[in-house]
Amino acid sequence: MAAPSKALLLVAHMDVVGVDKSKWTVDPFGAVVKDGYLYGRGAIDDKGMLAANLAAFITLKRTNLRLIVT
């Protein structure tokens, strides 16, 4: 078994959180552009990092690449 000190950890998150519309100044589901910024539920999240991590895992598995800690 591999030593935990040689583990590879890729971190991202994906979650679903309820929306209280009374706490928003714009429609949380409207994807509103205001002052050059995009406002809306999920406009700034971690899906890009999650996709990149998944691509890394798939590449590691397909290539049978062994990672070496130096």
Coordinates of C-alpha atoms in Angstrom, one line a residue, residues 32 43 45 48 60-61:
V32 CA -27.6 39.9 -14.4
A43 CA -21.8 32.6 -11.3
D45 CA -18.1 28.6 -8.2
G48 CA -13.9 24.7 -13.6
L60 CA -3.5 9.5 -14.8
K61 CA -5.6 6.4 -15.1

